[in-house]
Structure formats: C-alpha cells, structure tokens
CSV table of C-alpha atoms in Angstrom, one decimal:
chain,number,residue,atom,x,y,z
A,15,UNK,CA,11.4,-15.5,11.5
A,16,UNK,CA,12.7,-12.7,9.3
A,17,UNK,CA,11.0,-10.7,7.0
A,18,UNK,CA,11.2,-12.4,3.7
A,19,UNK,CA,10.0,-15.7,5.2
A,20,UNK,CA,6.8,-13.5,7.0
A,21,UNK,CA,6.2,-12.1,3.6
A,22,UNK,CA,6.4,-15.5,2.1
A,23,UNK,CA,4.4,-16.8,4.7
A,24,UNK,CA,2.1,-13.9,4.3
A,25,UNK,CA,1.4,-14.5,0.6
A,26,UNK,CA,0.6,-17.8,0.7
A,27,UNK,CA,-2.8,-17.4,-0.1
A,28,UNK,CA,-1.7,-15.7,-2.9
A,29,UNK,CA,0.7,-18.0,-4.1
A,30,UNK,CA,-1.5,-20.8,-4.3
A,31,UNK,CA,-3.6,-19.2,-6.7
A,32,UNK,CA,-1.0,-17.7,-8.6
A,33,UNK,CA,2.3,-18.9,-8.7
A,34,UNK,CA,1.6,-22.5,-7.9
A,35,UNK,CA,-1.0,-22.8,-10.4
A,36,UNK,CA,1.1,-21.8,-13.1
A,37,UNK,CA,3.6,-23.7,-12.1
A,38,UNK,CA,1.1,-26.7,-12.6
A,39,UNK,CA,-0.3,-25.3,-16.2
A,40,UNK,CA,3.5,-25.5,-17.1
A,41,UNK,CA,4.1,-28.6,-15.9
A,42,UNK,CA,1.3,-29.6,-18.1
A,43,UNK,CA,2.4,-28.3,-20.8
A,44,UNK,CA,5.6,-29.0,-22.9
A,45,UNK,CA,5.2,-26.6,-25.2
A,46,UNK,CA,3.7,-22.7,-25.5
A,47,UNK,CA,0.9,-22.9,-27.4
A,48,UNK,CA,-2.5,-20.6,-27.3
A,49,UNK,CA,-4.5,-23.1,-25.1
A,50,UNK,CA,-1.8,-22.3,-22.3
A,51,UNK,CA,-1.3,-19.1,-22.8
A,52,UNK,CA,-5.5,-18.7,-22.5
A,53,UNK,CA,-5.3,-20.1,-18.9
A,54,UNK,CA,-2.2,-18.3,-18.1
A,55,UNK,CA,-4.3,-15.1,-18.9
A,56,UNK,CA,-7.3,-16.1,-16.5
A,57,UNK,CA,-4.6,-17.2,-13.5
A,58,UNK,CA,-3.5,-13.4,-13.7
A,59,UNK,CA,-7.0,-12.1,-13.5
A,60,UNK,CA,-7.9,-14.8,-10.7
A,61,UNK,CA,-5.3,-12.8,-8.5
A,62,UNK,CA,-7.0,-9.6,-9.1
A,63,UNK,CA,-3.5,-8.4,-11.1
A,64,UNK,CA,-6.0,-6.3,-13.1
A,65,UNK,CA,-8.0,-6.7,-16.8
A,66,UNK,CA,-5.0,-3.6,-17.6
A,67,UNK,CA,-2.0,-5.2,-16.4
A,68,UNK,CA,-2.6,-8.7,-17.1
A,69,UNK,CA,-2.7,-7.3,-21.2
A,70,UNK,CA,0.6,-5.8,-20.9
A,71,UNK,CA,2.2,-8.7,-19.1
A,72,UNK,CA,0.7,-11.2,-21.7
A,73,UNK,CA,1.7,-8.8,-25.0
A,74,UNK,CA,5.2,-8.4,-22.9
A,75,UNK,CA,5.1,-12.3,-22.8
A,76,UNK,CA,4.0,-13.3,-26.7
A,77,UNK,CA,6.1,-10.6,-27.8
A,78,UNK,CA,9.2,-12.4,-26.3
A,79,UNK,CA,8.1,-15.7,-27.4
A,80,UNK,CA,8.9,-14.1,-31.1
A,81,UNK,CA,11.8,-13.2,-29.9
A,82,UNK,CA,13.0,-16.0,-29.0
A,83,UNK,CA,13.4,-15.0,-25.4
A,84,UNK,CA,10.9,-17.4,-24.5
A,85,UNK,CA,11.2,-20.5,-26.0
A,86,UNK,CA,9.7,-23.2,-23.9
A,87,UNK,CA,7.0,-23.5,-20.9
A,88,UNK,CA,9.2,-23.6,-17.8
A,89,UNK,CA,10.8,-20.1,-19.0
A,90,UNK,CA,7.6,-18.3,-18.8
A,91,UNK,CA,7.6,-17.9,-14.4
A,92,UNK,CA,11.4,-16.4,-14.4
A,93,UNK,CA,10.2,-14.2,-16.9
A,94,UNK,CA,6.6,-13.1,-15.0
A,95,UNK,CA,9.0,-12.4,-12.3
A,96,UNK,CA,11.4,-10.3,-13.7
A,97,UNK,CA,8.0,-8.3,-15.3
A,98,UNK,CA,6.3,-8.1,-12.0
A,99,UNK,CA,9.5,-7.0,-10.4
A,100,UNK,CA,9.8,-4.4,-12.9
A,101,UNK,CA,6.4,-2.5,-12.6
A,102,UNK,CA,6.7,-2.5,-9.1
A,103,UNK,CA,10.2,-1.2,-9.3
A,104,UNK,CA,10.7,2.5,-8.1
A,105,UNK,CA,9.0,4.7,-5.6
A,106,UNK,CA,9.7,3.2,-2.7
A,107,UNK,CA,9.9,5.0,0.8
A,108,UNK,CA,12.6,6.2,2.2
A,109,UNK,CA,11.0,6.9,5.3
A,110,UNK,CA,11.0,10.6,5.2
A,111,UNK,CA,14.6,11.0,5.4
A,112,UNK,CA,15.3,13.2,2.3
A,113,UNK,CA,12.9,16.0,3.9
A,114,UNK,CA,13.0,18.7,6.8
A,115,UNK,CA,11.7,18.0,10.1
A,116,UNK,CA,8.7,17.6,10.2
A,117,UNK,CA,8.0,14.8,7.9
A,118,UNK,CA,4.3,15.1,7.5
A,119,UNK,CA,2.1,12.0,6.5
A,120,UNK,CA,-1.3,12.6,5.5
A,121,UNK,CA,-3.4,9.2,6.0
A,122,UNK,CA,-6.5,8.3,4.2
A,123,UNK,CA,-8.6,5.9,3.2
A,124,UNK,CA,-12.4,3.9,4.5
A,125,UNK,CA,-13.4,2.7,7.2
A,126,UNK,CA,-13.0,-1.0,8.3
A,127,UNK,CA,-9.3,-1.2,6.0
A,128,UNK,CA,-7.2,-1.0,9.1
A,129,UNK,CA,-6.0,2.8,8.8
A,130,UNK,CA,-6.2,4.0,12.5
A,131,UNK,CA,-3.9,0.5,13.4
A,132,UNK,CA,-1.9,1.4,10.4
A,133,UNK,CA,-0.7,4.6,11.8
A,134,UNK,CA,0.0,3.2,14.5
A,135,UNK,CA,2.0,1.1,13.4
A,136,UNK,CA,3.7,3.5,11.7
A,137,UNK,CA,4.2,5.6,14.6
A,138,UNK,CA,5.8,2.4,16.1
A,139,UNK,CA,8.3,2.2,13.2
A,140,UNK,CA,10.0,5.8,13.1
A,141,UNK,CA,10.0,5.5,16.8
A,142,UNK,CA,12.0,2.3,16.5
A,143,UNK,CA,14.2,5.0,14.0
A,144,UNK,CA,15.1,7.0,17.6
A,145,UNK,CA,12.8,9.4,15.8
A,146,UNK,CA,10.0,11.9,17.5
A,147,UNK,CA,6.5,10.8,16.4
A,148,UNK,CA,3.6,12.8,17.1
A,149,UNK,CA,-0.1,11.8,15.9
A,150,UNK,CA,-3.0,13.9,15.0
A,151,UNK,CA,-6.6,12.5,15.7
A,152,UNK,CA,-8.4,14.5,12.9
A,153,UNK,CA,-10.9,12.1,12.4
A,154,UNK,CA,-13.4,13.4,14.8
A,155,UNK,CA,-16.6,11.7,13.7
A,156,UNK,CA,-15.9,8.7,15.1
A,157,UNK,CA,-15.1,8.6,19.2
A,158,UNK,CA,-13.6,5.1,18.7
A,159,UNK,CA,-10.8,6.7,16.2
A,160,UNK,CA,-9.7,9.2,18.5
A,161,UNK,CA,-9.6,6.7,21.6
A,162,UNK,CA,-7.7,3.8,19.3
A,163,UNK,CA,-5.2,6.1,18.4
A,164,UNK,CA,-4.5,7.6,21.6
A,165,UNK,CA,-4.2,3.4,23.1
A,166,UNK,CA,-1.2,3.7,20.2
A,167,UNK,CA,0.5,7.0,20.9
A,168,UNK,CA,0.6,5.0,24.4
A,169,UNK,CA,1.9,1.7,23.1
A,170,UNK,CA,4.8,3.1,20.9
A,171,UNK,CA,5.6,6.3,22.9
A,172,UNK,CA,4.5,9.2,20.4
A,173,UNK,CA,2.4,12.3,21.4
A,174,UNK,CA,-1.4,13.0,20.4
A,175,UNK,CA,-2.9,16.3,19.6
A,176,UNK,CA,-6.8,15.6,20.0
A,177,UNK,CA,-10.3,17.6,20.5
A,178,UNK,CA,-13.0,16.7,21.3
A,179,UNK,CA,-15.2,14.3,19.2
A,180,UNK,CA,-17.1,16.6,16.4
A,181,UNK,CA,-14.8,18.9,16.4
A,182,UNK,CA,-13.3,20.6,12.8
A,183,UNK,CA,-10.9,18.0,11.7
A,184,UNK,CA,-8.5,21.0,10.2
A,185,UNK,CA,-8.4,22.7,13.1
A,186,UNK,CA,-6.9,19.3,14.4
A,187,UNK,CA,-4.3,19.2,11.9
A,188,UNK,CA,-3.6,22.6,12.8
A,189,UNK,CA,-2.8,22.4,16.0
A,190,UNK,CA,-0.4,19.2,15.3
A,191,UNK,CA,1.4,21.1,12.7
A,192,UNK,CA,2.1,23.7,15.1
A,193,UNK,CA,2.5,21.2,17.8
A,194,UNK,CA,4.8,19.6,15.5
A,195,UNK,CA,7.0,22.6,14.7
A,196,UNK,CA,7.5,24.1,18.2
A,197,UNK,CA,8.1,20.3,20.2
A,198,UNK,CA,10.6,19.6,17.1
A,199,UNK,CA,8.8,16.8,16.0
A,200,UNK,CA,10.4,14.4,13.5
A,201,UNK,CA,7.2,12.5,12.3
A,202,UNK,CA,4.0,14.5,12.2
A,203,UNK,CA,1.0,11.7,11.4
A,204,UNK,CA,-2.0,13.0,10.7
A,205,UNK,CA,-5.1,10.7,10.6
A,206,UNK,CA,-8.4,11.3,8.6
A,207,UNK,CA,-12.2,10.4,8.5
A,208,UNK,CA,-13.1,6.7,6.7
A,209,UNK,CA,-16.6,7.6,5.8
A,210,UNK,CA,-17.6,6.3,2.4
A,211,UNK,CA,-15.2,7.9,-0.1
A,212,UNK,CA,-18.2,8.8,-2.1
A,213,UNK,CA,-19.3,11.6,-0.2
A,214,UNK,CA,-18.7,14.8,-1.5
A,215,UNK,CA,-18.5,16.5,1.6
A,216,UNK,CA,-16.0,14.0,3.3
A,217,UNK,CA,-13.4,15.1,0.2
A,218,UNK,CA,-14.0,18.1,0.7
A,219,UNK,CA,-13.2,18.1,4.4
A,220,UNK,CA,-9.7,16.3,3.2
A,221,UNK,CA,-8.9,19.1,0.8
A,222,UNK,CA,-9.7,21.2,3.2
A,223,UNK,CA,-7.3,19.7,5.9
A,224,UNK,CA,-4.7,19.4,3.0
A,225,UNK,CA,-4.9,23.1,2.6
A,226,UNK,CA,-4.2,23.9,6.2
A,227,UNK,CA,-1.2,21.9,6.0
A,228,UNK,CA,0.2,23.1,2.9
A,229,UNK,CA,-0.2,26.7,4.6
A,230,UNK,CA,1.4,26.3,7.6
A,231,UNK,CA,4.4,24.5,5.5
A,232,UNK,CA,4.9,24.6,2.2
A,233,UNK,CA,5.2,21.8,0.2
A,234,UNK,CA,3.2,19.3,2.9
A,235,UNK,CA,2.0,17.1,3.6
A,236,UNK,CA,5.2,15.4,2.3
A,237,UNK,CA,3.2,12.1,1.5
A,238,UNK,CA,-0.6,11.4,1.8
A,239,UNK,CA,-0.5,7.3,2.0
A,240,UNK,CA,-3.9,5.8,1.2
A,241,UNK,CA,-4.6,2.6,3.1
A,242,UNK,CA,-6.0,0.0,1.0
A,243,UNK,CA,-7.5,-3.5,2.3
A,244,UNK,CA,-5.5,-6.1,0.7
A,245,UNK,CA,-8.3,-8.7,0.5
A,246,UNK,CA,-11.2,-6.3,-1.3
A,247,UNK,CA,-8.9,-6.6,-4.6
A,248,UNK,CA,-10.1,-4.9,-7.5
A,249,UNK,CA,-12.3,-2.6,-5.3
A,250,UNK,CA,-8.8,-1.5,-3.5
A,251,UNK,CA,-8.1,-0.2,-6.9
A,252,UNK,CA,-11.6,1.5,-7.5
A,253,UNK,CA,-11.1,3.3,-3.8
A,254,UNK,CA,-7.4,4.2,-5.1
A,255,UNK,CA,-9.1,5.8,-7.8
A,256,UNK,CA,-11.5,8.2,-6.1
A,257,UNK,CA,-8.9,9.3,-3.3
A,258,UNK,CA,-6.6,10.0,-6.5
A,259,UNK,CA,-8.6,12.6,-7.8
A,260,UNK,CA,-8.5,14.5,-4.5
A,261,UNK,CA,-5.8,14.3,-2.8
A,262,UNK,CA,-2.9,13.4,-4.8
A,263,UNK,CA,-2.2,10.4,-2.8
A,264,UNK,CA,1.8,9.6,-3.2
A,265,UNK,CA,1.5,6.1,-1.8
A,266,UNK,CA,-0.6,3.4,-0.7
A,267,UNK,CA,-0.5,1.4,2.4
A,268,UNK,CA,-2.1,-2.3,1.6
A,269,UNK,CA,-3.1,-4.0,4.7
A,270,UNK,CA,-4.1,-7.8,5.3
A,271,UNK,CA,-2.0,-9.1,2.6
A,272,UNK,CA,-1.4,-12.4,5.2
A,273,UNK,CA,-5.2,-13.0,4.9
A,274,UNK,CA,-5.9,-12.9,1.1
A,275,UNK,CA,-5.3,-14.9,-2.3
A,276,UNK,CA,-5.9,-11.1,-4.0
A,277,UNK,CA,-1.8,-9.9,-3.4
A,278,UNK,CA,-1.9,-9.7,-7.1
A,279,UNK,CA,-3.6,-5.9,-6.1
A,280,UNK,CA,-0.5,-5.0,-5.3
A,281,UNK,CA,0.7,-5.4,-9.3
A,282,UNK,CA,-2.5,-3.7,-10.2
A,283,UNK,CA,-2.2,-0.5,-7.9
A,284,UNK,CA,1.4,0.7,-9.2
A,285,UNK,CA,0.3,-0.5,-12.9
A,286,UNK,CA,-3.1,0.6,-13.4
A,287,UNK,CA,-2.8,4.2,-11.1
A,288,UNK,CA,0.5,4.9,-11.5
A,289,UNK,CA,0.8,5.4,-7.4
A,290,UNK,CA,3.5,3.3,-5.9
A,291,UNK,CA,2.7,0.9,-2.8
A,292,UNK,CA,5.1,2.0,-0.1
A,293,UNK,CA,4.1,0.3,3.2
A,294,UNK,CA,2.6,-3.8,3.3
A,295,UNK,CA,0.7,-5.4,6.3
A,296,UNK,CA,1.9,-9.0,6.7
A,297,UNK,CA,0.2,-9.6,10.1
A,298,UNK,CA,-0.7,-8.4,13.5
A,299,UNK,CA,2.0,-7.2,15.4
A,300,UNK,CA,3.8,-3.7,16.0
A,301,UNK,CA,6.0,-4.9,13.6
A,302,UNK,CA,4.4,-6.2,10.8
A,303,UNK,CA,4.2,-3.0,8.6
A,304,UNK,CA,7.4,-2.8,6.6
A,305,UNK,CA,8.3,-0.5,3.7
A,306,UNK,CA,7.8,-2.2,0.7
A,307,UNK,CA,10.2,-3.4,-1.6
A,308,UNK,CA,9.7,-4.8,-5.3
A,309,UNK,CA,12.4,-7.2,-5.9
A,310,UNK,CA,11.5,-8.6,-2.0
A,311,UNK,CA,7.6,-8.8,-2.4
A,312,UNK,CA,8.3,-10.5,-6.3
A,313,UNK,CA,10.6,-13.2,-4.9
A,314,UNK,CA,8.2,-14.3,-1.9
A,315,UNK,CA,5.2,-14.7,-4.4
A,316,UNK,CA,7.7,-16.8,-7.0
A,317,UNK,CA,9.5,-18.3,-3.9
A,318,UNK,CA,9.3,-22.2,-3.8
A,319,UNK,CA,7.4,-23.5,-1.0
C-alpha cells in the first residue's frame, strides 16, 4: 500500500464525519440555501476544524456564492477542498536539507502524545536518507524515556548521548551538540520532558536547554517540532498554544491521525496558530511518519471511498 492510500485509510475516521456527511447534506439538498449552509457550519466544527477557521471557510464560501463561483450544492466540496488545501499550503519540511550539518530538532510536547516514538521514528527516516542521526535523551525525569529511546537509536541505527536519570537536561543537550559537531553528525534530535505544559518550571527548563543550543551554534535549534495527539482535537490546539509562547515552536508533529474522527485539527493548527504541521502519524510502523504535504493530506480526506 502506498502512502496516499495509508493516509486515506488513515483518515477514515475523519472522513466519515466530515467529508461523507457533507457529501450526504448535499445530496439532500438541491439548492444552497441558509438551512444547509447552518449544518455545513456544525459538520466543520464536529471535526474539530476550529470555531476560527470554520468562520473564514464559511465567509470564503457565502462570499463566492455572490459571486457566482458557487452556484449549486454539489460545488460546494471541490471548493472546501481547494480552501483547505490552501491554508495548509506552505511550510512544509524539507527535511533539513537547506541547513549546515548539524540539523538540530528540538522536540516537545506532553506526555502520553507519542513524542519519545516520534523521534524515533524520525531518527528512522533521515537514516533511511543515508544520513547520520544522533539522539539526545534530555528528558531525564522519566527512566522509561531515556530507556525507549535508547531501544530506538538501537532499531534504526543512530547514536544516543544519555546521563543518568535526574540529571540537568541541558547539560544533555550539551553534550549531543558537541557530540554532534565533533562525530559529524547529520541529524542532531534532541528530546525533552512531557510533564504538564503548565508548569512554569518545566518551560523554563526548555528555554533553558534552547539557550544552550543556540550558544553552542547559532541560529539552532533549526526547528523545535511540537508533537501533538491527533485524537485530543481542540486541546492539541490549546497545548500548541502554550508551547508557542515559549519556545517558538516552527512545526508540529500530529500523531494518531489513523485512530481519530478529529483530523480536521490539522486545518485548525496551521489556521488558528499560524505554525505549519510538518510531520503526520498514520500508524504503527517505522515508517509511518511522513512529511506532510497539503495538497496530499486534502485529497485523502475529499478522496471517494
């Protein structure tokens, strides 16, 4: 199975309450009038697209029914495509490839969204590249991080820098910078603590790491991807939020997008934060986590069945 038909696969959850349902309010409906564009409204908030997004899409959509541009019901899906396609249009990865060796990647996000397999996973993909991956276990409050990771740098063939649980995170990411720099590392991934991203002190240990980064080489971390769980929906977008304000996250990683019927998130994340999603999760396997791409990802959720 390729890709596209994994991703379509993947949002079937999603489609059903998206795409196929307004596919049936169309069909039950020969003409546009206010009654269906009510429950085309409350099929866009259903899939968690967002209170924000789902007004522009529906001003974007009576505005081209005075137009003209849309004149009956069956027109309205080609057009939510070509919408949705164009929000999420632009920033996506090119896997480093514009930047000096070493690419650094910054990972945050909770606990529980799937961020320790996700760089893992990640690891797995640039080594797939021919590329020279190392990880850094910097989140040292929790043994099982440092010991998953380290199962992962076996799997896919990259290197770990680790201490010893309870040890200072940044002086983690220290040592894998400089690991990094003199073993002419490619891929430098550096993983973070998940505790609950309202704690003060947690953030302030990320800035700090950042810091220690950014001093060792300028400019990096390169990109600071925040792992979101696909299937929490709206709160993905609340946890966005908070990381946003301090770390500067450049891209977001959304996980479990096979297991939810809230893939509308995706829409919301680049619309709502302005942060573009750069990596999806369709699955289990090593190579499940793709870079994501716009026009792909809008024509599996529109895709017939």
């Amino acid at each position: 199975m390729g890709f596209f038909d994994k991703l379509k696969t993947g949002l079937e959850k999603t489609r059903h309450t998206f795409t196929e349902r307004i596919e049936q309010l169309i069909t039950g409906h020969g003409k546009i009038d206010e009654e269906l564009l009510d429950d085309l409204e409350a099929i866009l908030l259903s899939a968690d697209v967002g209170v924000k997004t789902t007004g522009k899409l529906m001003q974007n959509i009576k505005a081209a029914i005075k137009k003209n541009e849309i004149q009956t019901a069956d027109q309205l899906k080609p057009f939510l495509q070509d919408q949705i396609n164009s929000i999420l249009t632009g920033g996506e990865t090119d896997g480093g490839k514009d930047y000096p060796a070493p690419f650094i990647i910054m990972v945050v996000g909770v606990n529980g969204v799937g961020k320790t397999t996700t760089i893992g996973k990640l690891g797995h993909y640039y080594r797939q590249q021919g590329r020279k991956v190392l990880l850094a276990a910097a989140d040292t409050f929790r043994a099982a991080a440092i010991d998953q990771l380290e199962i992962w740098a076996g799997r896919t063939g990259a290197e770990l820098i680790k201490h010893s649980e309870g040890s200072d995170p940044a002086a983690v990411a220290f040592d894998a910078v400089q690991a990094a720099k003199a073993r002419k590392a490619d891929v430098l991934i550096v993983d973070t603590a998940g505790r609950l991203h309202t704690k003060s002190n947690l953030m302030d240990e990320l800035k700090k790491i950042r810091r220690v980064i950014a001093r060792e080489i300028p400019d990096a971390p390169q990109e600071t991807l925040l792992v979101l769980d696909a299937t929490t929906g709206q709160n993905a977008v609340n946890q966005a939020r908070t990381f946003g304000d301090v770390v500067q996250v450049s891209g977001v990683v959304l996980t479990k997008l096979d297991g939810t019927a809230k893939g509308g998130v995706v829409i919301a994340v680049k619309e709502e934060l302005g942060v573009p999603v750069r990596w999806i999760g369709i699955g289990e396997g090593m190579d499940d986590l793709r870079p994501f791409d716009a026009a792909e990802f809008a024509g599996a959720l529109f895709a017939d069945k």
